[in-house]
XYZ file of C-alpha atoms in Angstrom:
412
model
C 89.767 74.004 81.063
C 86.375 71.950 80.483
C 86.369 68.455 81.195
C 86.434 65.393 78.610
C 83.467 64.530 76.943
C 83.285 60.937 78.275
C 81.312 59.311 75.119
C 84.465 60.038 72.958
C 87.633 57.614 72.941
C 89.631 60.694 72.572
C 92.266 58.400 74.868
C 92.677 55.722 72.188
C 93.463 58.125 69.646
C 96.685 57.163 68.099
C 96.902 59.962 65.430
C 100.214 61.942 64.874
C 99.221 65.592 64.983
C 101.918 68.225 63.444
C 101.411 71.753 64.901
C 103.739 74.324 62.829
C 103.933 77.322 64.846
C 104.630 77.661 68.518
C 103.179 80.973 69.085
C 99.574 81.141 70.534
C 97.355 79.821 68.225
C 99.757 76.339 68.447
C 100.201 75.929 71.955
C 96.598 76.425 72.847
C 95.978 73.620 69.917
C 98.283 71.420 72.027
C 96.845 72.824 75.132
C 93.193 72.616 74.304
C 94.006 68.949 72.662
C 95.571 67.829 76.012
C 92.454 68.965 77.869
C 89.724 66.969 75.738
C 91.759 64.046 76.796
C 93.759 63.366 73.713
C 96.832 60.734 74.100
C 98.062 61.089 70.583
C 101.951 62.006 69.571
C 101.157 65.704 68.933
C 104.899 67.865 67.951
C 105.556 71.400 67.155
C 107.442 72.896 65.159
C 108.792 76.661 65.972
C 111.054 78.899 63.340
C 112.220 80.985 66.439
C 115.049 79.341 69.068
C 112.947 80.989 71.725
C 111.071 79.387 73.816
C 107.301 79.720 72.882
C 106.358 83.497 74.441
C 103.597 85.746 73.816
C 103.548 88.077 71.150
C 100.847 91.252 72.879
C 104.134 92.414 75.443
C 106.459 92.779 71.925
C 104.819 96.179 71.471
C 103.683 96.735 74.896
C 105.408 95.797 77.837
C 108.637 94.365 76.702
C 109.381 98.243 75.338
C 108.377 99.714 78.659
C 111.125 101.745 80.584
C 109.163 100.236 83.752
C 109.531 96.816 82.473
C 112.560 94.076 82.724
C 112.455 93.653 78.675
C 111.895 90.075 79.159
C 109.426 87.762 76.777
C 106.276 86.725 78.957
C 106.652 82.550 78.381
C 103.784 80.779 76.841
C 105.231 77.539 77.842
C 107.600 76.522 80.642
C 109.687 73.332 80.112
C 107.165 71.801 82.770
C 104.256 72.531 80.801
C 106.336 70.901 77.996
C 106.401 67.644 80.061
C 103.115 67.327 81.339
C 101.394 68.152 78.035
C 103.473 65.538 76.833
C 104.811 67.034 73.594
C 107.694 67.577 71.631
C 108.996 70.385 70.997
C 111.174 71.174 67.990
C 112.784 74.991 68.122
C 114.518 76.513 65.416
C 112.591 74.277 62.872
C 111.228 76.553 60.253
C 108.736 74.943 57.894
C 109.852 74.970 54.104
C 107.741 72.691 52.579
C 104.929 70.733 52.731
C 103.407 67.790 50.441
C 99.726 67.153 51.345
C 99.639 63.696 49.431
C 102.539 61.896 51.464
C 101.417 64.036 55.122
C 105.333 65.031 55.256
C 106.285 68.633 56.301
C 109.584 69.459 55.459
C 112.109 71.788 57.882
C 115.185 73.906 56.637
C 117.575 71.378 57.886
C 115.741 68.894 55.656
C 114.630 66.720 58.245
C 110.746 65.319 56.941
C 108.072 65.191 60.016
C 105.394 62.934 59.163
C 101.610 63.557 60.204
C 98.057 61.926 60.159
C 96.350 65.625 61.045
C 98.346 68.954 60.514
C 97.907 72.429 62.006
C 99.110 75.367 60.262
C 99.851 78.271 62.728
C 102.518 79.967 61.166
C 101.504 83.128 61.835
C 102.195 86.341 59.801
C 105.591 88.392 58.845
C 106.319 92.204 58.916
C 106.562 93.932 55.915
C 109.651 95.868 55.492
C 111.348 98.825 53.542
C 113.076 97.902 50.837
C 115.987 100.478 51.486
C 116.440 99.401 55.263
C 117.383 96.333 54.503
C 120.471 95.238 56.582
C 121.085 98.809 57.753
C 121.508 99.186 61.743
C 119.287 101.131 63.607
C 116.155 99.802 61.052
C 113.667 97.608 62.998
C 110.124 95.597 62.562
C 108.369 94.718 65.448
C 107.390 91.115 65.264
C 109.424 89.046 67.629
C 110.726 89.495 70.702
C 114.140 89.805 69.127
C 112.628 92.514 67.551
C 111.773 93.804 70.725
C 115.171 93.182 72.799
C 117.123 94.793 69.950
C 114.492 97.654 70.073
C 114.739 98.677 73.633
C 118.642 98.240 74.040
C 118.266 101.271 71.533
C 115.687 103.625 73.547
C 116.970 106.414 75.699
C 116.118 110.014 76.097
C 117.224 112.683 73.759
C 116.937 110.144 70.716
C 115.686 110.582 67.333
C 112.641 108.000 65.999
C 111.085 107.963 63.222
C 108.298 105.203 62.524
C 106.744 104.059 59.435
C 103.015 103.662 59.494
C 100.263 104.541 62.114
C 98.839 101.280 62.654
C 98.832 100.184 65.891
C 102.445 99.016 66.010
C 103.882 102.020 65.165
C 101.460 103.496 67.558
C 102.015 101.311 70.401
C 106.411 101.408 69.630
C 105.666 105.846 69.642
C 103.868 105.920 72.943
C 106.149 103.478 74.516
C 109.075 105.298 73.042
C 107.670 108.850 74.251
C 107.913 107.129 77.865
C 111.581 107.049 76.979
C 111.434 110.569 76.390
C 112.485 109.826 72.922
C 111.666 112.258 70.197
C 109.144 110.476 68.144
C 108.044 110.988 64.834
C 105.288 109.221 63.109
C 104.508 108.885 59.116
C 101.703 107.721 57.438
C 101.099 107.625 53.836
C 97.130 107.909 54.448
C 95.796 111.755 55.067
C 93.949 110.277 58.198
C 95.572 107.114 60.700
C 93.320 104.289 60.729
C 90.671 105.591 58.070
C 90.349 102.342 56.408
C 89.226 100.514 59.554
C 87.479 103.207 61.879
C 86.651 106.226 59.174
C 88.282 109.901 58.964
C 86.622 111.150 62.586
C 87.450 108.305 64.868
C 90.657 107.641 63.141
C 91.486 111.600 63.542
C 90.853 111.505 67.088
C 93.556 108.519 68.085
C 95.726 110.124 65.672
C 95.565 113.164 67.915
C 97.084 110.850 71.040
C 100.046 111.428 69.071
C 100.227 114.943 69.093
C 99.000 115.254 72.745
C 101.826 112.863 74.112
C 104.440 115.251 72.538
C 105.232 113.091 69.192
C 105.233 114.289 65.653
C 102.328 113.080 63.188
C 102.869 113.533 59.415
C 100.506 111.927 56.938
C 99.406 112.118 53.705
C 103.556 111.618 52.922
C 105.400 108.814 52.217
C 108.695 107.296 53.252
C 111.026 107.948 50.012
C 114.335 106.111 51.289
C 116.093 105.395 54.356
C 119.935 107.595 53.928
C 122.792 105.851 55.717
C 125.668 103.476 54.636
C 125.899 100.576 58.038
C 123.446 102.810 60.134
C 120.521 105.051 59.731
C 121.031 108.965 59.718
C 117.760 110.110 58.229
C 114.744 108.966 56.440
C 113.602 111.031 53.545
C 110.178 111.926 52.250
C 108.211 111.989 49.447
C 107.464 115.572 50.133
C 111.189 116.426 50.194
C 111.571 116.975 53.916
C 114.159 114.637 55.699
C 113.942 113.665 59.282
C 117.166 113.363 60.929
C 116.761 109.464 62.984
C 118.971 107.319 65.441
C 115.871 104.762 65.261
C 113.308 104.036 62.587
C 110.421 101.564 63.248
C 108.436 100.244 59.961
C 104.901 99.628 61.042
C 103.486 99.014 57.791
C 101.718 95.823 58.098
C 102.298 92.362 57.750
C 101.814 89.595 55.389
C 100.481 85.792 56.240
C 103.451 83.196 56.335
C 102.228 81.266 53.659
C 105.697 81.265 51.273
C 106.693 77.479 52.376
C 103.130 76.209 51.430
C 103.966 77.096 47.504
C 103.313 74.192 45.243
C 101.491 72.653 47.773
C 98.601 73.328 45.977
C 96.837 74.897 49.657
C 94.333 77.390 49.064
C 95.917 80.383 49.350
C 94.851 83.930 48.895
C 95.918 86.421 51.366
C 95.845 83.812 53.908
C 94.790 80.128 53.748
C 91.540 79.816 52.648
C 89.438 76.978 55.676
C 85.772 76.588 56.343
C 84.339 77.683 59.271
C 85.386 74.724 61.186
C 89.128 75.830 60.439
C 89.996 73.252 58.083
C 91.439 74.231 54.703
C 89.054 73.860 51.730
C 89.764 70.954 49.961
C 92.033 69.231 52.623
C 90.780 67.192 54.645
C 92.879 66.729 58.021
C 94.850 69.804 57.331
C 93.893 72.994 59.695
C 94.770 76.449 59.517
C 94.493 78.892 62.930
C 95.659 82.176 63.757
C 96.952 85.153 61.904
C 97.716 82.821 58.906
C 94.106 81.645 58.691
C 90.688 83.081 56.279
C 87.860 81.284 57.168
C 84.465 81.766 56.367
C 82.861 84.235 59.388
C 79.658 83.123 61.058
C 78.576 86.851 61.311
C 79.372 88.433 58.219
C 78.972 85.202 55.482
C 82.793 85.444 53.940
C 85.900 84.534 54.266
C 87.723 87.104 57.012
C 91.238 87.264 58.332
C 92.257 88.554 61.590
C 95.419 89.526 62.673
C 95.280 89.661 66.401
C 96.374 87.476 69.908
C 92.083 86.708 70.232
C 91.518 85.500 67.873
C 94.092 83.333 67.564
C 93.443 82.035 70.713
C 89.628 81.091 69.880
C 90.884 79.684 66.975
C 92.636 76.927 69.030
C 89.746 75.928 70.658
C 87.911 75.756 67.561
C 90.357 73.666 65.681
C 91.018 71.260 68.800
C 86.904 70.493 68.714
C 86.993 70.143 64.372
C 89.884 67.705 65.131
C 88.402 65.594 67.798
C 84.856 66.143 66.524
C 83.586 67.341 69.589
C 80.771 70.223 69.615
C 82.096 73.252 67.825
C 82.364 76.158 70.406
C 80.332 79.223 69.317
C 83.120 81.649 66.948
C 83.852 84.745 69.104
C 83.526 88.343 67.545
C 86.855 89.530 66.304
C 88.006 91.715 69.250
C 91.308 93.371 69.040
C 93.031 95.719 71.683
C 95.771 97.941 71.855
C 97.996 100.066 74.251
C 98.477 104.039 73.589
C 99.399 106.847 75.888
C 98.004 105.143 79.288
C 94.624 104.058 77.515
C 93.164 100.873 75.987
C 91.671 101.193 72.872
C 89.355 98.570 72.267
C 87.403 97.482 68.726
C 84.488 94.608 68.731
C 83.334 93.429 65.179
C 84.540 94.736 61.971
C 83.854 98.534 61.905
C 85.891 98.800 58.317
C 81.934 96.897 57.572
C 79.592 99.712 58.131
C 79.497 103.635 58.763
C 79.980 105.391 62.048
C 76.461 105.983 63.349
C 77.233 107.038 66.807
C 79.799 108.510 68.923
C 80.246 109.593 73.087
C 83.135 110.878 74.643
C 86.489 111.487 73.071
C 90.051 110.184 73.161
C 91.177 112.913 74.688
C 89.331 112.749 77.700
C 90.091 108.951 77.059
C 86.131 108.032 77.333
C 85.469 107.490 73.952
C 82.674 105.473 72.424
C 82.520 104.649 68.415
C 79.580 102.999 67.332
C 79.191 101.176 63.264
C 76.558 99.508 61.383
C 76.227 98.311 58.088
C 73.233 99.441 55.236
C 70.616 97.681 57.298
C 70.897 99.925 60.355
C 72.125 96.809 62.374
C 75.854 97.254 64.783
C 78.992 95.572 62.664
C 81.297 97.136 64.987
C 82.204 99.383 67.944
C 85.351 101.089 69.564
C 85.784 102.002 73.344
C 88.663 103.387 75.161
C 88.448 102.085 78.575
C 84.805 101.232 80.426
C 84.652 98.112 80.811
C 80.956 97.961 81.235
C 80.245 99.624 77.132
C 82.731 97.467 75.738
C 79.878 94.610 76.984
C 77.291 96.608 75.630
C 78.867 96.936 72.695
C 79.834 93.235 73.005
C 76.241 92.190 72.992
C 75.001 94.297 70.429
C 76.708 93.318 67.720
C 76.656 89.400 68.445
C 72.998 90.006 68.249
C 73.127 92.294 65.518
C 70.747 94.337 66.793
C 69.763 97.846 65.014
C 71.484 100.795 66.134
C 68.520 103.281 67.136
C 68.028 100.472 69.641
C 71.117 100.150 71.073
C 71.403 104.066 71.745
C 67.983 104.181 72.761
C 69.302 101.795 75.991
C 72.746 104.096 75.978
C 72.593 106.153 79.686
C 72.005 110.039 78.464
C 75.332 111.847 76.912
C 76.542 114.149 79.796
């Protein structure tokens, strides 16, 4: 962690600062807060009884059959001390009235606040017909997760909803189980609307070449079971006999407790690109819940991923203290299939697919995108270490891509 800047009396700054969420983007608030050498009363509020854990392992290692199933800790009770916070659990946020500075909890206690931070994070959408049926999960908490993996062995019968990169991750981690997996999508081609029908055709092929099922272009008609699931069927009129079903299908800002708060909110909480929400001064949004305005592409983008959240902190920590900003990342986001990392830099979804190397198969694939003007939005890599920096560099400095395969090594 950097150093205090010594020309700021960040240690006679008495203001109460209210973090709501106690998954990454709040504890690195606390923790980058701590570090600039601010003595304020800072205390977080978390919805979950669980100690504050990180969310990547929920579809990755806390679902391997190699793993102990436990939630990697954020925070240990140590950390708790020395940072000097307090920390409320099982405190969901249900209201919040800008004009007093109160936040409002389910058990009605009111927590008062000179700055607020609002990293509530998102929620998974669900099925409306697996509601309270066993055997139905989302994969959003590590409850999720526990439940999830008490419920893996081999010779079972998954289906999953959606070929995001939950659903993904939960099939390739269930496959390890030597669980028969199989995956639905309503879209013709996984992952079209954010990496285009060829790139989002090859990772859809993992599937295939791991031994699971891949249906799309179908939808999920209704889930058939009285206490438990026995099947899910289709809108094509098939029905897939299931022990398990997974719903991967997205998720949705936790913004519900800010109504009549009069918060911008449109599929997220609108903030400038300092992180604090338009209009209200004081009040900071970070994290999945978050829609600032993006230094590379000149609108308001929301990111739903462990990176960004965790720049965010930083960011929001330096807007508070009024410190120099730190330079806004590129969106990055990562994700575990089948023994290989796929990788995305930028915003591909911005631009067309102007280059490609490799394949996933052969797990050496290389996906580049730029927009009308030639120049890199975006780029996917599975693996290599060394592209993903090319790739890295190229798009921060938007340059065009002719140049950046010009400096490529020669396809093999």
């Amino acid at each position: 962690m950097s150093s205090p800047d010594p020309t700021l009396d960040t240690a006679n700054d008495t203001r109460k600062v209210l973090v709501v969420g106690a998954s990454v983007a709040g504890v690195r608030t606390v923790q980058a807060l701590r570090s600039a050498g601010f003595t304020g009363v800072i205390t977080v509020l978390g919805a979950e009884r669980h100690f504050p854990y990180d969310k990547p392992p929920i579809s990755k290692e806390m679902l391997s059959s190699e793993g102990t199933g436990e939630p990697v800790p954020l925070l240990t009770e140590d950390d708790v001390a020395k940072l000097d916070v307090e920390l409320r659990l099982g405190a969901a946020a249900v209201r919040l009235d800008p004009a007093a500075k109160v936040v409002t909890t389910e058990d009605g206690a009111e927590h008062a606040y000179d700055v607020l931070v609002i990293a509530t994070g998102a929620s998974a959408r669900n099925l409306p017909s697996g509601e309270g049926l066993a055997g139905v999960h989302t994969l959003r908490n590590a409850e999720d997760a526990v439940q999830l993996r008490s419920e893996l062995a081999p010779g079972r019968k998954a289906v999953v909803v959606g070929a995001g990169f939950i659903g993904a991750e939960f099939a390739a981690a269930a496959r390890a189980w030597d669980v028969d997996v199989t995956v639905v999508e309503a879209q013709p081609i996984p992952l079209a609307h954010i990496l285009g029908d060829r790139i989002g055709a090859e990772l859809g092929g993992l599937h295939e070449l791991h031994g699971a099922t891949l249906l799309t272009g179908v939808t999920t008609k209704r889930l058939v079971g009285e206490t438990r699931v026995e099947a899910v069927e289709l809108s094509d009129g098939r029905t897939l006999p299931a022990d398990i079903v997974v719903v991967g299908i997205g998720a949705e800002p936790a913004t519900a407790w800010l109504k009549g708060s009069g918060l911008p909110v449109s599929n997220g909480i609108d903030c400038e690109a300092s992180l604090e929400v338009t209009g209200f001064p004081d009040v900071y949004a970070a994290g999945d819940v978050a829609r600032p305005l993006h230094f590379l592409y000149g609108e308001p983008v929301r990111i739903e991923h462990w990176t960004n959240a965790n720049d965010h902190a930083a960011l929001v920590a330096s807007s508070i203290l009024g410190t120099p900003v730190p330079r806004p990342a590129l969106p990055y986001v990562w994700s575990d299939q089948y023994g290989h990392r796929i990788q995305i830099i930028g915003l591909p979804s911005r631009g067309e697919l102007v280059l490609t190397r490799g394949s996933a198969a052969t797990g050496d694939l290389v996906a580049a995108y730029a927009g009308p003007d030639g120049v890199l939005v975006g780029a996917l890599v599975l693996g290599n270490p060394r592209m993903l920096m090319k790739c890295r560099k190229a798009v921060m400095k938007s340059v065009h891509h002719a140049e950046f395969e010009r400096d490529l090594p020669a396809a093999s």
